[in-house]
Amino acid sequence: MSELGAFKPYFLGPKSENEAWVRGQMQSVLDDWFDWRKGLFADDPTVITCDDQAAPGFALKHSMIGARLAELVEQLRGEVPTYSPRYVGHMMSELALPALLGHFAALLHNPNNTSKEASKVGTVIETEAVAMLAEMIGFNPKMARGHFTSGGTVANLEAVWRARFRMDHRLALALTLAEDHGAPLDVFAAAHMSSTQLRSLVAEHGVDDAAMRARSAVLGNPFEVAERITRLSGRPYRGPVLLAPGHKHYSWVKAANVFGLGEEAFWTVPVDAEGRLSLAGLAARIDEARVLGRPVLMVVSVAGTTEMGELDPVDAVADHLAMLREQQQLDIWHHVDAAYGGYFCALDPHEPLLAPARRRALHAVRRADTVTIDPHKLGYAPYACGALLIRDAECDAVSCFAAPYVERAELGAAPWTTTLEGSRPATGAAATWLTGKTIGFGPKGLGAVLRSTIESCRAIRSALAEAIPLVRPLDPTDTNILCFSVAKAGEALSSANARTAAVQARIAQSPNFSMSRTILSTAAFPDLIGAHVRSYNGRRDTNRLVLVRCVVMNPFWADPGVRARLIPELILELRGIIAEQAKSKARSAVRVS
Ligand SMILES: *Cc1c(COP(=O)(O)O)cnc(C)c1O
């Protein structure tokens, strides 16, 4: 087995090649589950007797369930075959076997990780799995906290929740000092004071909890608190802003909505010529917020953008924020949305497939306060499995509310008080745990699989571009997502867009391959779109760029046999679609004239 084939024991295979072994493992998990019941409380009475089972209606009911189940299973055969390398549409692919088996085992026991009482083992597995992910991204696993969520959207919301509570604490203290001690109120400075500064001010002025609670916008009335801030600071208080790059995921708009910020408070950070967060743009946005006296709730950088898989300069963002912290006592929350790209931290730190700047970006994920990562994307785990990783306890404070029936001292910190979601499964944690214990989250484990997907993405990119002159790959391709347009040299962007959209629509209907579509706007990506159109001497006559998007996360593309068979087929398919498209365009041109 070559290095390229290292993934082979870990996936079922497009032809169920590892069926016999998987069958055995599933069976032994089931056997254990049956035996567990039989062995525990061995003297308890049997409830469902042989007589019951022999009764006339009994078997009938079972065969009815069996028939309906068969119907369901039959329907599911119509489901999108995301396991196949032919599927390069969205961020879905074959599942890793340890993830599937871990999920399956936990599913049967069905613990509720809302509390340690409801989940004696599941919560321990979760803590261990969080430590594994934390270690992979470079957090100190002994200090780091975190938990599993239903996905990246919720993990992002969780980060905002924490940042908001921390800011509320600081503003409540500053308001207390202004109202009770006549201190001047500088909202921007106060909102970003360090924890050390907060503690020493509390101690110095003997501020008690009740005084701060009375000024909390989280606990009290936020409009009334804002009025008092306006009065004491001498300028209208307009609330905090959230800074995220122009390529951000839609979950950030949702976060603004959910936390009642108003979408106006969601400030877009410009991107650079290659489509990654612009540091100069970020610095300017922070200055702008300072001038307006609006605190920065958090700065978001993205490791693995949803559209293109790009890696923002997380290191430069961290450097800038460190500079503000050291030179201006401004401690601004840094969240890395690594929902997609977090697992690239498993690559070798010297991985030559990545440009040095991209390696530095990944290495700096560890400098964030909070990180979102989605095991149900590049962790090859079943849905729904996201995670929030938190650097240390200091960053993990959330507003508390009383619910005495769960809040009992012997339980310790009940997880439910610090998670947005209430009842939570242990399946995602178990899937991640088993993947980490077996494939491993290092360069030889999952890193090798992900490395091969980057390599596959490049192979597909160059094969298509070489064989089909109209295929114009978008630069850069940082990781394993390929975007391209279908454009003729010299033509207007609007007609290239129409062709690209038509080609993608045809692929979407084709049974052979699946690719998705994305549309970039010049408002968010002015220079990137310009550069792309220039690459074929095109003319920019519209504000959008339509792209075919291929998420090459399927591990089977690493196999030479798969490439030898599917790449030529893909080329034929695309050529055919493009030719057909040109014909139908010519036909409609004749009709029009
Ligand atoms: C996928 C993704 C999310 C949202 O994750 P879900 O699991 O779909 O909720 C957020 N941010 C980025 C960058 C993503 O790629």
XYZ file of C-alpha atoms and ligand atoms in Angstrom:
608
model
C 0.000 0.000 0.000
C 1.595 3.244 -1.178
C 1.583 6.424 0.867
C -1.237 7.600 -1.393
C -3.277 4.592 -0.330
C -2.897 5.313 3.376
C -6.603 6.187 3.582
C -7.767 2.757 2.431
C -8.338 1.044 5.805
C -10.288 4.045 7.057
C -13.139 4.295 4.555
C -15.743 1.791 3.386
C -14.798 2.300 -0.257
C -16.971 3.302 -3.220
C -17.758 -0.366 -3.865
C -18.129 -1.273 -0.193
C -14.695 -2.892 -0.441
C -14.286 -3.017 3.348
C -17.781 -4.442 3.791
C -16.828 -7.661 5.562
C -14.827 -5.907 8.231
C -17.421 -3.149 8.756
C -20.189 -5.758 9.022
C -18.204 -7.524 11.724
C -17.600 -4.326 13.667
C -21.231 -3.202 13.454
C -22.317 -6.656 14.547
C -19.984 -6.677 17.527
C -21.203 -3.236 18.619
C -24.763 -4.550 18.416
C -23.827 -7.757 20.254
C -22.292 -5.753 23.037
C -25.360 -3.574 23.286
C -27.609 -6.624 23.589
C -25.321 -8.270 26.133
C -25.111 -5.085 28.189
C -28.846 -5.232 28.797
C -28.839 -8.942 29.492
C -25.991 -8.699 31.980
C -27.110 -5.624 33.903
C -29.763 -6.170 36.592
C -29.621 -9.845 35.715
C -32.405 -10.757 38.161
C -34.909 -8.238 36.833
C -37.960 -9.780 35.196
C -38.248 -10.282 31.478
C -40.969 -8.020 30.111
C -41.502 -9.258 26.591
C -42.048 -12.983 26.842
C -41.909 -15.746 24.252
C -45.690 -16.046 24.570
C -46.061 -12.357 23.728
C -43.873 -12.828 20.716
C -45.852 -15.878 19.639
C -49.172 -13.998 19.864
C -50.886 -13.574 16.452
C -50.653 -9.746 16.144
C -47.059 -9.546 17.289
C -45.247 -10.842 14.238
C -47.659 -8.896 12.072
C -46.577 -5.641 13.687
C -42.951 -6.544 13.213
C -43.435 -7.374 9.587
C -45.308 -4.087 9.119
C -42.350 -2.177 10.604
C -39.998 -4.237 8.475
C -41.952 -3.424 5.353
C -42.011 0.307 6.096
C -38.332 0.215 6.941
C -37.651 -1.428 3.608
C -39.644 1.379 2.011
C -37.550 3.992 3.806
C -34.329 2.269 2.857
C -35.534 2.044 -0.725
C -36.290 5.780 -0.726
C -32.864 6.535 0.660
C -31.364 4.887 -2.400
C -32.418 8.049 -4.194
C -30.190 10.099 -1.880
C -27.203 12.056 -3.183
C -24.272 9.604 -3.466
C -21.878 11.830 -1.529
C -19.529 8.907 -0.856
C -18.533 8.747 -4.500
C -15.546 10.657 -5.897
C -17.965 11.755 -8.629
C -19.554 13.961 -6.010
C -17.495 17.143 -5.640
C -20.445 19.464 -5.016
C -20.696 20.738 -1.469
C -18.745 20.030 1.713
C -19.954 16.440 1.938
C -18.152 13.223 1.251
C -17.461 9.668 2.283
C -17.462 9.133 6.060
C -14.428 7.870 7.929
C -15.149 4.416 9.355
C -13.977 5.188 12.907
C -16.267 8.236 12.856
C -19.205 6.191 11.635
C -18.571 3.352 14.095
C -18.024 5.734 17.012
C -21.225 7.561 16.135
C -23.120 4.276 15.833
C -21.875 2.938 19.168
C -22.801 6.150 21.017
C -26.140 6.338 19.219
C -27.229 2.985 20.651
C -26.538 4.130 24.210
C -28.015 7.555 23.464
C -26.537 9.610 26.309
C -27.555 13.245 26.695
C -24.441 15.361 27.150
C -26.484 18.173 28.628
C -25.175 17.085 32.033
C -22.847 14.601 33.654
C -25.845 13.086 35.379
C -27.504 12.206 32.077
C -24.250 11.141 30.477
C -21.657 9.468 32.662
C -19.433 8.268 29.846
C -20.480 10.519 26.981
C -19.349 13.668 28.784
C -15.943 12.134 29.528
C -15.544 11.130 25.858
C -16.519 14.678 24.917
C -13.882 16.221 27.186
C -11.231 13.928 25.729
C -12.312 14.581 22.138
C -12.228 18.342 22.744
C -8.687 17.992 24.106
C -7.661 16.086 20.964
C -9.029 18.775 18.657
C -7.517 21.488 20.857
C -4.135 19.832 20.650
C -4.417 19.531 16.880
C -5.019 23.251 16.405
C -2.251 24.069 18.893
C -4.164 25.070 22.027
C -2.782 23.763 25.302
C -5.111 20.777 25.740
C -4.870 21.018 29.531
C -6.109 24.592 29.557
C -8.471 24.496 26.611
C -12.209 24.085 26.980
C -14.959 23.529 24.493
C -17.815 21.321 23.494
C -19.522 19.774 20.533
C -22.366 21.529 18.785
C -24.736 20.687 15.984
C -22.435 22.506 13.583
C -20.323 25.519 12.756
C -23.224 27.939 12.833
C -23.990 27.175 16.472
C -20.279 27.162 17.380
C -19.940 30.644 15.875
C -22.970 31.804 17.871
C -21.403 30.323 20.997
C -18.263 32.378 20.458
C -20.278 35.583 20.077
C -22.196 34.724 23.225
C -18.967 34.549 25.207
C -17.428 37.657 23.683
C -20.628 39.551 24.395
C -20.678 38.506 28.021
C -17.054 39.492 28.485
C -17.707 42.897 26.980
C -20.811 43.343 29.129
C -18.710 42.707 32.234
C -16.239 45.406 31.263
C -18.840 47.995 30.352
C -20.781 47.280 33.551
C -17.632 47.881 35.573
C -16.783 51.086 33.703
C -20.332 52.362 34.206
C -20.140 51.551 37.909
C -16.871 53.468 38.233
C -18.350 56.404 36.321
C -21.618 56.532 38.250
C -20.360 55.729 41.731
C -16.820 57.047 41.652
C -16.971 59.854 39.100
C -14.407 58.229 36.819
C -14.466 59.327 33.163
C -16.115 56.793 30.838
C -14.210 55.920 27.677
C -16.393 53.214 26.164
C -13.872 51.942 23.611
C -11.016 51.649 26.114
C -13.239 50.129 28.807
C -14.788 47.513 26.539
C -11.332 46.165 25.666
C -9.621 46.154 29.045
C -7.707 43.011 29.902
C -8.899 40.591 32.556
C -5.993 41.620 34.775
C -7.020 45.242 34.487
C -10.646 44.342 35.197
C -9.710 42.443 38.343
C -7.406 45.125 39.639
C -10.007 47.882 39.098
C -12.624 45.790 40.898
C -10.235 45.282 43.813
C -8.977 48.868 43.876
C -12.476 50.384 44.080
C -14.062 47.580 46.061
C -16.744 47.124 43.394
C -19.185 44.393 44.360
C -21.010 41.975 42.110
C -24.419 43.507 42.786
C -23.270 46.934 41.574
C -22.046 45.441 38.301
C -25.105 43.265 37.858
C -27.273 46.354 38.161
C -25.459 47.810 35.145
C -25.321 44.713 32.986
C -26.977 44.986 29.592
C -27.157 41.194 29.550
C -29.002 40.906 32.876
C -30.927 44.183 32.792
C -32.482 46.323 30.110
C -29.943 46.944 27.335
C -31.635 50.147 26.150
C -31.610 51.616 29.620
C -27.948 50.660 30.107
C -27.120 52.238 26.737
C -28.824 55.452 27.841
C -26.700 55.569 30.961
C -23.548 54.934 28.929
C -24.578 57.765 26.596
C -25.097 60.109 29.543
C -21.853 59.266 31.322
C -19.635 59.111 28.233
C -21.045 62.282 26.761
C -21.780 60.814 23.319
C -24.537 58.636 21.890
C -23.747 54.967 22.501
C -24.559 52.905 19.403
C -23.495 49.480 20.623
C -20.681 47.156 19.554
C -19.661 46.061 16.066
C -18.576 42.648 14.816
C -15.753 42.582 12.271
C -15.592 39.749 9.742
C -14.126 39.551 6.240
C -16.207 40.032 3.109
C -16.131 36.340 2.280
C -17.709 35.423 5.629
C -20.177 32.635 6.064
C -23.842 33.465 6.376
C -23.753 32.273 9.998
C -22.253 35.654 10.981
C -25.277 37.544 9.759
C -27.391 35.091 11.745
C -25.265 35.825 14.821
C -25.916 39.551 14.445
C -29.636 38.801 14.168
C -29.790 36.415 17.092
C -27.886 38.645 19.498
C -30.012 41.622 18.601
C -27.117 43.635 17.252
C -28.828 44.714 14.072
C -27.178 43.811 10.794
C -25.756 47.328 10.690
C -23.409 46.257 13.486
C -21.967 43.607 11.240
C -19.004 45.350 9.661
C -17.337 43.797 6.667
C -13.563 43.777 6.598
C -12.301 44.205 3.027
C -10.355 41.403 1.378
C -7.069 41.745 -0.479
C -6.356 41.180 -4.165
C -6.371 37.415 -3.656
C -9.593 37.361 -1.660
C -8.205 36.937 1.852
C -8.870 39.266 4.788
C -6.911 42.481 4.305
C -4.901 43.445 7.353
C -4.836 47.106 6.366
C -8.592 46.877 5.944
C -8.971 45.357 9.387
C -6.780 47.993 11.034
C -8.823 50.733 9.349
C -12.089 49.173 10.532
C -10.853 49.009 14.118
C -9.795 52.670 13.950
C -13.163 53.593 12.532
C -14.905 51.849 15.431
C -12.640 53.652 17.863
C -13.460 57.044 16.353
C -17.170 56.291 16.670
C -16.758 54.984 20.222
C -18.169 51.596 19.249
C -16.486 48.600 20.884
C -15.338 45.684 18.729
C -17.257 42.648 19.942
C -14.901 40.354 18.077
C -12.657 40.094 15.058
C -13.302 37.034 12.933
C -10.729 35.545 10.619
C -11.467 32.499 8.523
C -9.359 29.400 8.025
C -10.875 27.742 4.987
C -13.513 29.962 3.421
C -16.757 28.312 2.445
C -16.611 29.435 -1.175
C -12.959 28.886 -2.017
C -11.247 27.172 0.918
C -8.917 30.123 1.353
C -6.888 30.706 4.501
C -6.974 34.241 5.894
C -3.689 35.611 7.305
C -4.617 34.513 10.834
C -1.021 35.194 11.948
C -1.081 38.801 10.763
C -4.450 39.336 12.481
C -3.063 37.839 15.693
C 0.054 40.033 15.416
C -2.023 43.157 14.954
C -4.264 42.346 17.904
C -1.190 41.550 20.029
C 0.251 44.925 19.089
C -2.974 46.663 20.172
C -2.915 44.696 23.413
C 0.681 45.524 24.238
C 0.898 49.101 23.039
C -2.617 50.399 23.591
C -4.096 48.119 26.274
C -6.836 47.040 23.870
C -7.699 43.391 24.324
C -9.891 42.492 21.332
C -11.486 39.066 21.009
C -10.161 37.012 18.098
C -12.302 34.202 16.771
C -11.090 31.932 13.991
C -13.883 30.424 11.964
C -12.100 27.213 11.016
C -15.346 25.291 10.462
C -13.979 24.023 7.172
C -10.211 24.454 7.366
C -9.437 23.691 11.013
C -8.427 20.131 10.216
C -5.668 21.401 7.931
C -3.816 21.998 11.213
C -3.204 18.234 11.050
C -0.870 18.773 8.085
C 2.861 18.731 8.588
C 3.867 22.275 9.682
C 6.366 22.245 6.799
C 3.943 20.815 4.241
C 5.347 21.970 0.871
C 1.938 21.808 -0.847
C 0.976 24.903 1.111
C 2.575 28.278 0.470
C 4.624 29.457 3.488
C 2.113 32.217 4.239
C -0.704 29.639 4.392
C 1.348 27.464 6.757
C 1.921 30.451 9.000
C -1.810 31.171 8.978
C -2.611 27.629 10.133
C 0.080 27.734 12.775
C -1.482 30.911 14.206
C -4.945 29.411 14.759
C -3.655 28.599 18.252
C -3.426 32.306 19.044
C -7.196 32.829 18.842
C -9.513 33.147 21.834
C -12.071 30.824 20.283
C -12.100 28.528 17.258
C -14.951 26.883 15.388
C -14.262 23.532 13.765
C -16.654 21.167 12.023
C -15.867 17.461 12.305
C -18.794 16.879 9.914
C -16.755 18.527 7.176
C -13.056 17.608 6.964
C -13.272 15.363 10.036
C -15.333 12.995 7.851
C -17.831 12.541 10.708
C -21.590 12.048 10.358
C -23.918 15.010 10.954
C -24.544 16.854 13.161
C -21.075 17.488 14.473
C -19.445 20.847 15.011
C -17.283 22.070 17.862
C -16.306 25.228 19.660
C -12.773 25.292 21.062
C -11.948 27.837 23.749
C -8.395 28.768 24.653
C -8.878 28.769 28.430
C -11.420 29.180 31.210
C -10.986 32.953 31.054
C -12.614 32.990 27.600
C -15.394 30.646 28.618
C -17.578 32.899 30.767
C -21.231 33.003 29.872
C -24.107 34.689 31.573
C -25.658 32.387 34.110
C -29.270 31.905 34.908
C -30.809 29.803 37.641
C -32.299 26.352 37.067
C -31.914 24.690 40.447
C -32.947 21.231 39.347
C -29.764 20.730 37.363
C -27.453 23.104 39.197
C -26.306 20.879 41.986
C -22.919 21.240 43.567
C -21.944 17.598 43.230
C -22.252 17.826 39.451
C -19.581 20.464 39.181
C -19.972 22.893 36.331
C -22.992 21.497 34.509
C -22.252 21.652 30.784
C -25.790 22.753 29.958
C -25.287 26.174 31.534
C -22.503 26.987 29.113
C -23.967 25.608 25.887
C -26.581 27.302 23.726
C -28.091 23.956 22.921
C -29.817 22.053 25.713
C -30.023 18.328 25.085
C -26.970 17.284 23.118
C -25.897 13.921 21.706
C -22.584 12.207 22.444
C -22.407 10.845 18.906
C -20.248 13.639 17.472
C -17.834 13.458 20.375
C -17.600 9.653 20.078
C -17.060 9.877 16.301
C -14.271 12.414 16.777
C -12.765 10.514 19.690
C -12.500 7.256 17.754
C -11.129 9.040 14.684
C -8.480 10.748 16.795
C -7.539 7.511 18.576
C -7.173 5.573 15.315
C -6.460 7.681 12.231
C -5.005 10.370 14.471
C -5.011 14.133 14.025
C -1.376 14.423 12.959
C 0.514 14.601 9.646
C 0.660 10.793 9.340
C -3.023 10.352 10.078
C -5.790 12.679 8.964
C -3.095 15.100 7.781
C -2.046 12.582 5.122
C -5.643 12.178 3.944
C -6.122 15.948 3.715
C -2.793 16.401 2.002
C -3.928 13.970 -0.664
C -7.170 15.928 -1.184
C -5.179 19.124 -1.829
C -3.041 17.211 -4.269
C -6.127 15.701 -5.964
C -7.695 19.145 -6.242
C -4.595 20.419 -8.044
C -4.504 17.386 -10.327
C -8.133 17.950 -11.349
C -7.491 21.654 -11.773
C -4.551 21.266 -14.117
C -6.123 18.394 -16.065
C -9.301 20.399 -16.759
C -7.466 23.604 -17.597
C -5.120 21.784 -19.960
C -7.784 19.804 -21.777
C -10.494 22.460 -22.013
C -9.242 25.921 -22.978
C -12.501 27.576 -21.855
C -12.056 26.373 -18.262
C -10.559 29.292 -16.309
C -9.553 28.244 -12.799
C -9.853 30.938 -10.176
C -6.642 31.829 -8.363
C -5.681 31.159 -5.689
C -6.560 27.586 -4.809
C -5.209 27.533 -1.252
C -6.532 24.119 -0.285
C -8.929 21.584 -1.802
C -11.694 23.700 -3.301
C -11.492 24.439 -7.013
C -13.538 27.219 -8.599
C -13.581 27.947 -12.321
C -15.529 29.868 -14.889
C -16.130 28.862 -18.492
C -15.040 31.834 -20.557
C -13.856 32.618 -24.064
C -10.788 34.790 -24.453
C -11.699 38.447 -24.673
C -15.389 38.069 -23.904
C -17.600 40.095 -21.595
C -18.020 38.804 -18.045
C -21.792 38.781 -18.405
C -21.666 36.251 -21.242
C -19.016 34.166 -19.440
C -21.323 34.178 -16.414
C -24.280 33.017 -18.475
C -22.245 30.166 -19.945
C -20.766 29.157 -16.582
C -24.211 29.133 -14.969
C -25.646 27.054 -17.822
C -22.772 24.575 -17.638
C -23.183 24.192 -13.869
C -26.932 23.730 -14.234
C -26.318 20.923 -16.732
C -23.787 19.231 -14.447
C -26.321 19.470 -11.629
C -28.780 17.470 -13.773
C -26.202 14.993 -14.967
C -26.118 11.636 -13.189
C -22.354 11.420 -13.674
C -20.822 14.216 -11.614
C -21.931 16.777 -9.037
C -20.482 20.265 -8.748
C -21.871 23.310 -7.005
C -22.064 26.944 -8.010
C -20.962 30.092 -6.283
C -21.341 33.750 -7.134
C -18.837 36.348 -5.977
C -19.725 40.029 -5.977
C -17.362 42.820 -6.935
C -18.427 44.622 -3.763
C -16.760 41.880 -1.689
C -14.021 40.845 -4.151
C -13.174 43.812 -6.379
C -9.570 42.929 -7.188
C -9.981 39.166 -7.301
C -12.719 39.380 -9.918
C -10.704 41.912 -11.924
C -7.678 39.635 -11.943
C -9.761 36.636 -12.956
C -11.377 38.447 -15.880
C -7.970 39.765 -16.967
C -6.625 36.199 -17.018
C -8.609 35.641 -20.240
C -8.479 39.282 -21.411
C -12.161 39.569 -20.638
C -14.259 42.669 -20.161
C -15.880 43.392 -16.807
C -19.404 44.566 -17.534
C -21.213 43.250 -14.466
C -20.823 43.126 -10.689
C -20.841 39.384 -10.231
C -18.656 36.461 -11.077
C -20.364 33.094 -11.511
C -18.181 30.074 -10.781
C -18.450 26.315 -10.870
C -17.214 25.054 -7.503
C -15.691 21.647 -6.755
C -15.043 20.649 -3.166
C -12.426 17.929 -3.562
C -12.570 16.373 -0.105
C -13.268 12.827 -1.225
C -10.249 10.697 -0.252
C -10.669 8.277 -3.173
C -9.351 10.835 -5.654
C -5.900 9.970 -4.288
C -6.180 6.583 -5.984
C -4.405 6.421 -9.366
C -7.123 4.131 -10.728
C -9.848 6.611 -9.796
C -7.935 9.450 -11.434
C -7.147 7.451 -14.562
C -10.804 6.600 -15.016
C -12.661 9.667 -13.769
C -10.516 12.589 -14.939
C -10.869 11.722 -18.659
C -14.575 11.066 -18.091
C -14.967 14.412 -16.383
C -13.191 16.133 -19.270
C -15.464 14.434 -21.814
C -18.543 15.356 -19.845
C -17.556 19.014 -19.499
C -16.525 19.254 -23.141
C -19.841 17.769 -24.199
C -21.826 20.146 -22.013
C -19.875 23.164 -23.241
C -20.308 22.160 -26.893
C -24.016 21.535 -26.410
C -24.340 24.864 -24.670
C -22.639 26.646 -27.589
C -25.043 24.968 -30.024
C -28.143 25.941 -28.098
C -26.843 29.476 -27.835
C -26.304 29.570 -31.595
C -29.858 28.259 -32.106
C -31.366 30.926 -29.911
C -29.257 33.568 -31.665
C -30.779 32.446 -34.996
C -34.257 32.663 -33.498
C -33.611 36.171 -32.204
C -32.226 37.509 -35.505
C -19.687 25.354 7.029
C -19.248 26.616 7.616
C -19.943 27.223 8.682
C -21.267 26.695 9.192
O -21.192 25.419 9.611
P -22.490 24.473 9.707
O -21.898 23.239 10.253
O -23.017 24.328 8.313
O -23.457 25.122 10.616
C -19.425 28.378 9.215
N -18.295 28.918 8.748
C -17.599 28.369 7.726
C -16.339 29.016 7.264
C -18.059 27.203 7.124
O -17.379 26.659 6.104
